[in-house]
Amino acid sequence: MRLSSHRLPSILICGLLAATLGCQTAQKSTFMPPPRAQAPALLSGAAPPSGERKAPATSTVSAAAQPDPEASKALAIDPIADLIARVEKEYLAGQQNYRDGHLEAAKHDFDAAFSLLLESGFDLQSDDRLEAELNRILEGTTSTEFEALQVGDGFAEQKSEPAPIDEANEVTPPVDPNVKAKAEAEIKSTHSDLPLMMTDQVAGYINYFSTRGRGIIERALSRSGRYEDMIRRVLKEEGVPQDLIYLAQAESGFHPLAVSRAGARGMWQFMASRARGYGLERNWWVDERQDPERATRAAAQHLKDLYAEFGDWYLAMAAYNSGPGTVQSAVKRTGYADFWELYRRNVLPKETRNYVPIIVAVTIMAKNPDQYGLTDVTKEKPVPYDTVKIDYPIDLRLVAECVDASASDLQDLNPSLLRMTTPKDSSFELRVPAGTADTFQSVVSLIPVDKRVWWRYHRVQAGETLAAIARTYHSSPESIAQANDLNGRTLSPDTRLIIPIAPGKANDTSSYARAITRYKVRKGDTVESVAEDFGVSPKMIRGWNRLKGNSLAGRRVLLVHVPITARESQLASKRTSSQRTKSAKATLDQTSAQTSVTPYKGGKPKQAASSQVAPGPAASPVVRHTVKAGETLYSIANSYNTTVSTLKKNNHNVAILRPGMILIVHSAR
């Protein structure tokens, strides 16, 4: 349902903060999507500083933003100034794209800005200008994310899938005479309510889908079972051929989240302008091109209109791909209202010339599974659901908790939702697992309407405490107890608790320092071990660095926001080298009667019964450190000029710190 001479890069949409901190490739941003719904206005904190030039909605700045000749000379001899200029260009483009509502392009620009800095080879702490630039960009993009969070999950759009039709269109498959002969024989006994014609082009695509494109047709046939009954019902209701179902198979492989390189979206690959003409809504929250049933009905109506215009299903399909104007122009130029004649005369775009043969090939193969070895493909079963009409915004994670499902299940049932939150200012037909509508209504009624974007439910696990649950959700034991009228009762496993969360608290970084701590990855580090060392959750580490899983293979540096309480403790405990040595000696004097283990140059432990430190350049004073609230292994190690691994090694591989705990610290001089 799209035609473009440009191949636009596919971009995975994820949270803005995760994207800006984790990108590892400094690519020049050239992505420019079609106009989108306007993003929320930026907070004052996210606005460009006074006097800042606006960048256009692409990744290039205006002529007014170009440096003058004198500045260019300066840049030529100052590589850091040149780097900052290039970073600024991408950052300003991202801010402008965000203001214009081009969220995917904004993410791409912010990625590029951070990548230029992080992959520059410079030590960002060695130059005040570089560190200031990094912090400035961090603050600007963080403010943008906070504003987006006020109306949902901001940049965290659903992940799209590449449209299969793009891959098929790239090839010009050879014709196998044997394949063509068998296909011609099959056509004679194949019943279809669409005309089926065997040509070299159709035979070529049958050959392609039988060989290296086989995975495409098998995956599509498998997914077809989920939607086939619905699609055939709608096509019948709209009075169009049932076998038009294979157009959706060729276009999207029956994937509601399929997106083409040209921006066509959904199972039926509608472009935005055409979708509006058939009543498919598209805004910040929802894109009904991704709603299987609504998009199917719109596609059936559009194809019926095209058939009424051209009187031929092949021409109607061609017009569905490239637009009726393109096909009408080709007919007028040649005088032939026949697709195959237009194909021979080469008056249609290449993509459209391939489009119809692809659909015919898919139709023939799908209707003859025995002939093409497709009988072993297991079709998915339709997923039944209930529909609940709501007129308030709610987070899908809360919906999932209400009906004992997963958030991904809810996203799967509601593919038209672009974000994890339902629309803010309009009604929405929310789909929930079959048989759970009444449960949802009953359970969600316990949550105030204006809190349903933020609050959560939690099912208590064996051994969980109120304090632990509160920490998980950035809430407090007192507020959870009050919301659930606990009155000091113990928590029983499987109890469902209401979790009050302040707006934005579940997703923001307000309890973490804005300044970045750059952690050099060491051999053996994992996401969980680093998170443990810093006293943050693995989820936060993954989000800040756009990571998946637990492995840090290939990563040299991690960006971390230290918890504010830990950072304040760290700053408060900062001492000069002489102060640290003096403090260590005083501690040793006080504990001289106790035996302590002190390393010496040979690397073997030496028993010491006094405050004297073993001689040698590698000797280190031993300190008994009392853990304070908010401290982490990292902050303590930093205070004593040692490492987390050494700290853990000398304390029986301690993992969790508690206030009042005593740690043995070998402090560097």
XYZ file of C-alpha atoms in Angstrom:
669
model
C 0.000 0.000 0.000
C 3.006 2.213 -0.474
C 5.434 3.337 -3.128
C 8.707 5.060 -2.511
C 11.978 5.469 -4.290
C 13.757 5.893 -0.986
C 14.649 3.194 1.485
C 14.079 4.608 4.957
C 15.962 2.989 7.839
C 13.960 0.927 10.304
C 14.068 2.389 13.806
C 13.137 0.563 16.987
C 11.239 2.869 19.303
C 12.183 2.698 22.848
C 12.210 5.069 25.814
C 13.990 8.342 25.080
C 16.296 8.248 28.090
C 17.323 4.654 27.341
C 17.934 5.533 23.727
C 19.976 8.678 24.389
C 22.291 7.005 26.877
C 22.851 3.678 25.147
C 23.505 4.269 21.494
C 26.865 2.868 20.447
C 26.999 3.884 16.795
C 27.536 7.463 15.738
C 25.457 7.526 12.612
C 24.501 10.709 10.865
C 20.770 11.197 11.251
C 18.978 11.326 7.946
C 15.630 9.836 8.916
C 12.607 12.020 8.185
C 9.241 10.324 8.778
C 5.907 11.602 7.520
C 4.261 14.236 9.733
C 2.994 12.826 13.025
C 0.572 13.968 15.651
C 1.952 16.933 17.586
C 3.935 15.939 20.662
C 3.150 17.588 24.010
C 4.623 21.038 24.509
C 8.050 20.976 26.102
C 8.468 21.939 29.706
C 10.271 25.161 30.286
C 13.245 23.113 31.462
C 13.450 21.407 28.081
C 13.292 24.541 25.980
C 16.439 25.630 24.197
C 18.521 28.147 26.107
C 18.117 31.797 25.304
C 19.601 32.659 21.958
C 19.774 29.029 20.810
C 19.144 28.584 17.102
C 16.334 26.324 15.995
C 17.277 23.418 13.805
C 14.924 22.363 11.026
C 12.904 19.143 11.303
C 15.597 17.180 9.559
C 19.075 16.458 10.843
C 20.660 19.451 9.156
C 20.724 22.951 10.537
C 19.820 26.093 8.704
C 22.321 28.327 7.002
C 22.025 30.686 9.936
C 23.400 27.963 12.191
C 26.555 27.397 10.119
C 29.835 28.701 11.588
C 31.400 31.796 10.081
C 34.806 31.543 8.325
C 36.733 32.622 11.421
C 34.917 30.031 13.522
C 35.663 27.412 10.882
C 39.391 28.169 11.168
C 39.145 27.790 14.922
C 37.356 24.465 14.574
C 40.019 23.221 12.199
C 42.671 23.499 14.906
C 40.457 22.581 17.880
C 39.104 19.028 17.543
C 37.094 19.340 20.749
C 35.319 22.466 19.508
C 34.625 20.671 16.226
C 33.174 17.689 18.101
C 30.939 19.920 20.219
C 29.694 21.710 17.093
C 28.726 18.392 15.503
C 27.062 17.200 18.710
C 25.092 20.439 18.960
C 23.884 20.060 15.385
C 22.352 16.659 16.141
C 20.987 17.752 19.512
C 19.268 20.862 18.116
C 17.800 18.805 15.297
C 16.407 16.391 17.895
C 14.809 19.188 19.900
C 13.219 20.626 16.762
C 11.967 17.226 15.615
C 10.425 16.659 19.029
C 8.629 20.010 18.888
C 7.356 19.130 15.412
C 6.048 15.780 16.631
C 8.586 13.703 14.680
C 9.364 11.407 17.593
C 11.263 8.713 15.714
C 13.498 11.307 14.071
C 14.046 13.029 17.438
C 15.170 9.764 19.001
C 17.522 9.170 16.085
C 19.048 12.651 16.467
C 19.528 12.315 20.232
C 21.126 8.904 19.668
C 23.549 10.470 17.210
C 24.441 13.335 19.571
C 25.327 11.011 22.431
C 27.149 8.590 20.139
C 29.388 11.346 18.817
C 30.471 12.110 22.363
C 30.773 8.583 23.699
C 32.597 7.206 20.652
C 34.872 10.221 20.138
C 37.875 8.673 21.874
C 38.206 11.676 24.196
C 38.084 11.292 27.957
C 34.951 13.315 28.672
C 36.196 14.143 32.167
C 39.462 15.544 30.901
C 37.909 18.615 29.292
C 35.396 20.872 31.018
C 33.748 21.697 27.686
C 33.046 18.050 26.879
C 31.684 17.270 30.314
C 29.488 20.381 30.252
C 28.160 19.447 26.801
C 27.316 15.914 27.903
C 25.512 17.155 31.017
C 23.651 19.807 29.012
C 22.357 17.259 26.528
C 21.460 14.851 29.298
C 19.427 17.494 31.120
C 17.672 18.620 27.943
C 16.671 15.158 26.810
C 15.710 14.116 30.341
C 13.366 17.102 30.629
C 11.852 16.170 27.294
C 11.269 12.643 28.534
C 9.646 13.870 31.763
C 7.230 15.971 29.767
C 6.378 13.018 27.548
C 5.811 10.845 30.611
C 3.058 13.188 31.767
C 0.916 11.981 28.891
C 1.948 8.342 28.849
C 5.158 6.570 28.035
C 6.577 9.262 25.810
C 8.904 7.872 23.210
C 8.305 4.248 24.160
C 6.257 3.311 21.122
C 5.455 -0.284 20.276
C 8.175 -2.026 18.335
C 7.382 -2.397 14.658
C 8.131 -5.283 12.324
C 9.579 -4.949 8.808
C 6.952 -5.530 6.139
C 7.694 -8.766 4.192
C 6.646 -7.172 0.904
C 9.777 -4.986 1.004
C 12.082 -7.998 0.996
C 10.223 -9.725 -1.839
C 10.211 -6.552 -3.917
C 13.995 -6.364 -3.819
C 14.489 -9.555 -5.804
C 13.949 -10.455 -9.451
C 13.747 -14.239 -9.127
C 14.661 -16.503 -12.045
C 12.033 -18.645 -13.732
C 12.344 -22.380 -13.182
C 10.602 -24.137 -16.136
C 9.682 -27.101 -13.943
C 8.142 -24.878 -11.283
C 6.180 -22.979 -13.917
C 4.881 -26.162 -15.556
C 3.669 -27.556 -12.214
C 2.063 -24.248 -11.296
C 0.230 -24.053 -14.612
C -1.165 -27.525 -13.984
C -2.242 -26.536 -10.456
C -4.058 -23.405 -11.614
C -6.450 -25.462 -13.743
C -7.837 -27.188 -10.648
C -7.539 -24.257 -8.233
C -10.765 -22.512 -7.305
C -10.415 -18.810 -6.603
C -12.725 -15.824 -6.659
C -9.813 -13.823 -8.068
C -8.431 -14.360 -11.584
C -5.267 -16.472 -11.454
C -2.824 -16.167 -14.334
C 0.519 -17.873 -14.787
C 3.293 -15.672 -16.171
C 7.073 -15.803 -15.949
C 6.926 -13.202 -13.188
C 4.429 -15.223 -11.125
C 6.478 -18.401 -11.681
C 9.606 -16.563 -10.591
C 8.037 -15.566 -7.265
C 6.691 -19.087 -6.706
C 10.283 -20.234 -7.122
C 11.475 -17.539 -4.686
C 8.917 -18.421 -1.994
C 9.762 -22.105 -2.451
C 13.465 -21.488 -1.780
C 15.122 -18.574 0.018
C 11.824 -16.786 0.657
C 10.231 -19.893 2.141
C 10.440 -18.607 5.702
C 8.341 -15.572 4.731
C 5.426 -17.610 3.432
C 5.606 -20.160 6.260
C 5.507 -17.486 8.979
C 2.626 -15.740 7.241
C 0.611 -18.943 6.885
C 1.190 -19.707 10.552
C -0.057 -16.268 11.621
C -3.009 -16.427 9.224
C -4.848 -18.780 11.550
C -5.114 -16.045 14.123
C -6.974 -13.635 11.847
C -8.378 -15.699 8.965
C -11.931 -16.105 10.289
C -12.227 -12.393 11.064
C -10.796 -11.297 7.709
C -13.026 -13.595 5.662
C -16.062 -12.442 7.618
C -15.290 -8.764 6.987
C -14.492 -9.316 3.295
C -17.802 -11.118 2.909
C -19.686 -8.346 4.708
C -18.103 -5.779 2.372
C -18.871 -7.827 -0.747
C -15.326 -8.313 -2.077
C -13.507 -11.550 -3.069
C -12.469 -13.758 -0.150
C -9.079 -14.410 -1.711
C -8.092 -10.785 -1.204
C -6.933 -12.150 2.146
C -3.713 -13.085 0.342
C -2.993 -9.433 -0.328
C -2.585 -9.002 3.446
C -0.433 -12.126 3.560
C 1.922 -10.759 0.906
C 1.957 -7.244 2.346
C 2.460 -7.842 6.063
C 2.508 -11.562 6.790
C -0.633 -10.822 8.886
C 1.417 -8.794 11.377
C -0.494 -5.761 12.743
C 2.777 -3.978 13.602
C 4.344 -4.347 10.143
C 5.849 -1.116 8.814
C 7.290 -0.658 5.337
C 10.322 1.422 4.471
C 8.000 4.049 3.044
C 5.950 4.302 6.248
C 2.938 2.147 5.317
C 1.691 0.488 8.471
C -0.420 -2.379 9.718
C -1.709 -5.658 8.376
C -3.030 -3.965 5.233
C -0.147 -1.502 4.871
C -2.048 1.771 4.719
C -0.251 5.036 4.195
C -1.418 7.702 6.653
C -3.270 9.886 4.146
C -5.203 6.972 2.630
C -6.031 5.650 6.110
C -7.635 8.961 7.088
C -9.835 8.773 4.017
C -11.285 5.487 5.271
C -11.812 6.568 8.861
C -8.726 5.106 10.507
C -7.709 7.364 13.393
C -4.075 8.224 13.990
C -2.803 10.348 16.880
C -0.278 10.416 19.717
C -1.913 7.432 21.409
C -3.502 5.287 18.727
C -2.885 4.229 15.132
C -5.896 2.299 13.880
C -3.952 1.083 10.864
C -2.645 -1.429 13.415
C -6.127 -2.523 14.497
C -6.688 -5.815 12.607
C -10.468 -5.585 12.210
C -10.781 -1.849 11.565
C -7.931 -1.942 9.046
C -9.434 -4.997 7.312
C -12.759 -3.225 6.856
C -11.063 -0.085 5.556
C -8.970 -2.140 3.112
C -12.037 -4.006 1.839
C -13.864 -0.722 1.244
C -10.853 0.797 -0.502
C -10.382 -2.234 -2.777
C -14.093 -2.203 -3.616
C -13.818 1.467 -4.602
C -10.772 0.742 -6.766
C -12.523 -2.138 -8.525
C -15.475 0.150 -9.239
C -13.019 2.618 -10.804
C -10.992 0.187 -12.934
C -13.306 -2.801 -13.398
C -10.383 -5.215 -12.982
C -8.961 -6.790 -9.802
C -5.371 -6.770 -11.017
C -5.568 -3.055 -11.771
C -7.319 -2.516 -8.420
C -4.403 -4.248 -6.650
C -1.878 -2.157 -8.591
C -3.762 1.001 -7.611
C -3.864 -0.190 -3.986
C -0.072 -0.246 -4.090
C 0.840 2.890 -6.016
C -2.348 4.943 -5.905
C -5.184 5.188 -8.430
C -3.653 8.242 -10.097
C -0.516 6.328 -11.095
C -2.497 3.488 -12.660
C -4.966 5.836 -14.335
C -2.097 7.754 -15.889
C -0.547 4.524 -17.223
C -3.878 3.472 -18.745
C -4.308 6.836 -20.444
C -0.764 6.811 -21.835
C -1.121 3.377 -23.426
C -4.834 2.987 -23.983
C -4.740 -0.431 -22.263
C -6.788 -1.118 -19.136
C -4.931 -4.388 -18.597
C -2.288 -4.924 -15.928
C -0.160 -7.396 -17.894
C -0.097 -5.112 -20.926
C 0.974 -2.220 -18.710
C 3.638 -4.532 -17.251
C 5.022 -5.378 -20.705
C 5.109 -1.716 -21.687
C 6.996 -0.837 -18.497
C 4.758 2.123 -17.647
C 4.235 1.222 -13.990
C 6.739 1.708 -11.154
C 8.968 -1.321 -10.535
C 7.481 -1.979 -7.122
C 3.956 -2.020 -8.544
C 4.997 -4.284 -11.421
C 6.275 -6.806 -8.851
C 3.373 -6.321 -6.446
C 0.660 -8.139 -8.394
C 2.826 -11.165 -9.351
C 3.821 -11.523 -5.676
C 0.171 -11.635 -4.574
C -0.796 -14.093 -7.326
C 2.155 -16.345 -6.421
C 1.256 -16.300 -2.725
C -2.390 -17.069 -3.554
C -1.492 -20.083 -5.711
C 0.877 -21.499 -3.093
C -1.453 -20.940 -0.126
C -4.325 -22.638 -1.919
C -2.154 -25.629 -2.887
C -0.203 -26.489 0.277
C 0.413 -30.104 -0.749
C 2.065 -29.076 -4.005
C 4.454 -26.687 -2.216
C 5.199 -28.631 0.962
C 3.255 -26.347 3.258
C 1.011 -28.923 4.914
C 3.269 -29.098 7.972
C 2.777 -25.413 8.813
C 0.723 -25.178 12.010
C -1.672 -22.273 12.030
C -2.051 -20.204 15.167
C -5.435 -20.207 16.812
C -7.537 -17.047 17.143
C -7.114 -15.355 20.524
C -10.549 -14.671 22.059
C -11.049 -11.469 24.003
C -13.600 -9.312 25.776
C -14.036 -5.627 24.982
C -14.414 -2.976 27.681
C -15.189 0.596 26.652
C -13.294 3.047 28.854
C -13.153 6.840 28.897
C -10.080 7.339 31.076
C -6.348 6.751 30.554
C -4.922 3.588 32.090
C -1.529 1.923 31.927
C -1.588 -1.519 30.296
C 0.625 -2.797 33.093
C -2.132 -2.032 35.578
C -4.685 -3.678 33.288
C -2.475 -6.768 33.146
C -2.208 -6.862 36.933
C -5.991 -6.574 37.252
C -6.645 -9.633 35.063
C -3.568 -11.732 35.918
C -2.070 -11.412 32.444
C 1.213 -10.001 31.177
C 1.689 -6.520 29.762
C 2.826 -8.070 26.471
C -0.462 -10.015 26.322
C -2.362 -6.738 26.625
C -0.231 -5.091 23.958
C -0.840 -8.055 21.690
C -4.594 -7.734 22.140
C -4.467 -3.959 21.577
C -1.958 -3.450 18.731
C -3.455 -0.089 17.782
C -2.065 1.424 20.995
C 1.233 3.112 20.247
C 2.164 3.339 23.907
C 1.591 1.565 27.184
C -1.207 3.984 28.043
C -4.707 4.290 26.593
C -5.821 7.686 25.188
C -6.000 10.555 27.619
C -8.915 12.580 26.265
C -11.110 10.112 24.391
C -12.844 6.774 24.822
C -11.157 3.525 23.867
C -12.368 -0.025 23.335
C -9.908 -1.940 25.483
C -9.500 -5.640 24.739
C -8.825 -7.940 27.685
C -8.456 -11.743 27.765
C -11.731 -13.596 27.226
C -13.746 -13.975 30.403
C -11.950 -11.219 32.336
C -14.065 -8.135 31.559
C -16.072 -8.326 34.794
C -12.943 -9.042 36.834
C -11.199 -6.044 35.328
C -14.099 -3.698 36.039
C -14.358 -4.924 39.616
C -10.653 -4.773 40.433
C -9.856 -1.496 38.680
C -12.727 0.229 40.493
C -10.553 0.166 43.636
C -8.028 2.473 41.961
C -8.983 6.186 41.738
C -9.724 7.117 38.123
C -7.061 9.830 38.054
C -4.409 7.384 39.347
C -4.848 4.607 36.796
C -1.858 5.694 34.739
C 0.477 5.528 37.740
C -0.768 3.162 40.421
C -0.202 -0.586 40.299
C -1.366 -3.861 41.754
C 1.138 -6.299 43.215
C 0.660 -9.971 44.045
C 2.652 -10.783 47.189
C 5.266 -13.510 46.855
C 6.348 -15.776 49.705
C 8.854 -14.003 51.959
C 8.213 -10.483 50.613
C 8.049 -7.617 53.062
C 6.206 -4.335 52.809
C 9.499 -2.449 52.760
C 10.845 -4.527 49.893
C 7.679 -4.036 47.851
C 7.776 -0.304 48.511
C 11.366 -0.084 47.277
C 10.468 -1.961 44.096
C 7.783 0.575 43.195
C 9.453 3.732 44.572
C 6.571 4.004 47.015
C 6.561 3.923 50.830
C 5.448 1.217 53.278
C 3.160 3.724 54.990
C 1.263 4.688 51.830
C 0.873 1.045 50.780
C -0.384 0.091 54.242
C -2.852 2.986 54.221
C -4.164 2.212 50.717
C -4.746 -1.418 51.670
C -5.871 -0.887 55.291
C -3.210 -3.321 56.479
C -3.134 -2.209 60.118
C 0.118 -4.011 60.799
C -1.075 -7.391 59.497
C 1.548 -9.705 58.032
C 1.550 -10.204 54.275
C 0.201 -13.513 53.031
C 1.432 -14.982 49.742
C -0.853 -14.265 46.770
C -2.404 -11.257 48.511
C -3.062 -8.519 45.974
C -1.971 -5.048 47.111
C -2.771 -1.639 45.698
C 0.512 0.249 45.190
C 0.156 4.062 45.309
C 2.840 5.714 43.177
C 3.360 9.442 42.680
C 2.913 10.534 39.036
C 6.072 9.835 37.099
C 7.831 8.199 40.029
C 7.680 4.697 38.613
C 9.590 5.656 35.474
C 11.598 8.774 36.126
C 15.083 9.258 37.513
C 14.165 11.906 40.064
C 15.728 9.840 42.879
C 19.015 9.650 40.988
C 21.684 12.255 40.360
C 21.490 13.901 36.959
C 25.269 13.972 36.645
C 26.605 10.882 34.914
C 28.989 8.476 36.581
C 31.032 6.660 33.940
C 31.841 3.144 35.045
C 34.599 1.236 33.241
C 33.419 -2.310 32.614
C 35.738 -4.962 34.059
C 36.133 -8.612 33.179
C 33.382 -10.654 34.783
C 30.966 -7.715 35.200
C 27.297 -8.251 34.429
C 24.322 -5.901 34.465
C 23.184 -7.405 37.748
C 26.590 -7.210 39.413
C 27.073 -3.556 38.418
C 23.533 -2.714 39.526
C 24.231 -4.389 42.846
C 27.455 -2.430 43.289
C 25.742 0.891 42.668
C 22.621 0.109 44.658
C 20.279 0.518 41.691
C 18.019 -1.915 39.870
C 19.249 -3.881 36.830
C 16.291 -2.374 34.968
C 17.716 1.117 35.459
C 21.170 0.049 34.229
C 19.598 -1.496 31.132
C 17.467 1.567 30.526
C 20.297 4.090 30.859
C 22.494 2.073 28.503
C 19.881 0.538 26.167
C 20.838 -3.005 27.056
C 19.001 -6.283 26.889
C 19.732 -9.234 29.114
C 22.538 -9.500 31.650
C 25.670 -9.630 29.485
C 28.103 -6.732 29.109
C 30.131 -8.375 26.349
C 31.632 -5.728 24.085
C 30.812 -2.821 26.401
C 33.680 -0.658 27.642
C 31.811 1.975 29.628
C 28.451 2.101 31.391
C 26.636 5.319 32.209
C 25.097 5.337 35.670
C 23.093 7.831 37.713
C 24.093 7.273 41.321
C 21.173 7.356 43.783
C 21.054 10.825 45.302
C 21.249 9.570 48.875
C 24.329 7.511 48.072
C 25.924 10.362 46.166
C 25.330 12.780 49.018
C 26.895 10.301 51.403
C 29.828 9.916 49.052
C 30.358 13.667 48.820
C 30.056 14.061 52.559
C 32.699 11.431 53.127
C 35.177 12.895 50.604
C 38.456 13.630 52.269
C 41.902 14.623 51.153
C 44.566 11.950 51.007
C 46.150 13.144 54.242
C 42.810 13.237 56.026
C 42.046 9.713 54.833
C 45.428 8.431 56.043
C 44.985 10.158 59.377
C 41.521 8.730 59.807
C 42.718 5.259 58.872
C 45.588 5.456 61.396
C 43.211 6.610 64.115
C 40.918 3.706 63.400
C 43.840 1.303 63.544
C 45.012 2.767 66.861
C 41.568 2.213 68.360
C 41.523 -1.408 67.218
C 45.152 -2.319 67.931
C 44.131 -5.028 70.345
C 42.282 -6.853 67.594
C 43.923 -9.012 64.954
C 43.501 -7.712 61.393
C 44.653 -8.995 58.031
C 46.943 -6.654 56.131
C 48.223 -7.359 52.635
C 51.874 -6.750 51.806
C 53.983 -6.673 48.701
C 54.224 -10.441 48.351
C 50.454 -10.638 48.017
C 50.092 -12.990 51.022
C 48.169 -11.960 54.134
C 50.184 -11.111 57.218
C 48.798 -11.251 60.732
C 49.220 -7.921 62.500
C 48.529 -7.449 66.184
C 49.138 -3.742 66.302
C 48.402 -0.566 64.404
C 51.640 -0.863 62.472
C 51.176 -1.321 58.740
C 53.420 -3.792 56.962
C 56.129 -1.929 55.071
C 56.374 -1.814 51.299
C 54.908 0.276 48.536
C 51.848 -1.947 48.199
C 50.852 -1.712 51.849
C 47.358 -0.385 52.620
C 45.831 0.769 55.906
C 42.891 -1.281 57.117
C 39.678 0.504 58.053
C 36.506 -0.818 59.591
C 33.762 1.124 57.885
C 30.272 1.330 59.338
C 27.723 1.357 56.519
C 25.397 4.354 56.523
C 21.915 4.564 55.030
C 22.063 5.093 51.282
C 25.682 4.002 50.820
C 26.623 1.532 48.100
C 29.648 -0.650 47.456
C 30.666 1.775 44.727
C 30.409 4.912 46.890
C 32.356 3.267 49.732
C 35.062 1.968 47.390
C 35.384 5.428 45.854
C 35.768 7.035 49.262
C 38.771 4.850 50.087
C 40.391 4.774 46.649
C 39.801 1.045 46.265
C 37.668 -1.063 43.947
C 34.303 -2.759 44.368
C 35.800 -6.162 43.567
C 38.466 -5.714 46.273
C 35.851 -4.537 48.743
C 33.690 -7.569 48.060
C 36.636 -9.958 48.164
C 37.659 -8.754 51.615
C 34.127 -9.033 52.961
C 33.094 -12.553 51.993
C 31.676 -11.346 48.633
C 29.079 -9.223 50.330
C 26.264 -8.283 47.950
C 23.650 -6.395 49.953
C 24.519 -3.559 52.325
C 22.493 -2.672 55.384
C 22.932 0.341 57.675
C 25.178 -0.539 60.626
C 27.055 -3.307 58.803
C 30.840 -3.296 59.369
C 33.059 -3.624 56.292
C 36.809 -4.282 56.222
C 38.373 -1.775 53.819
C 41.951 -1.829 52.521
C 42.354 1.817 51.652
C 44.911 3.003 49.104
C 47.306 5.696 50.308
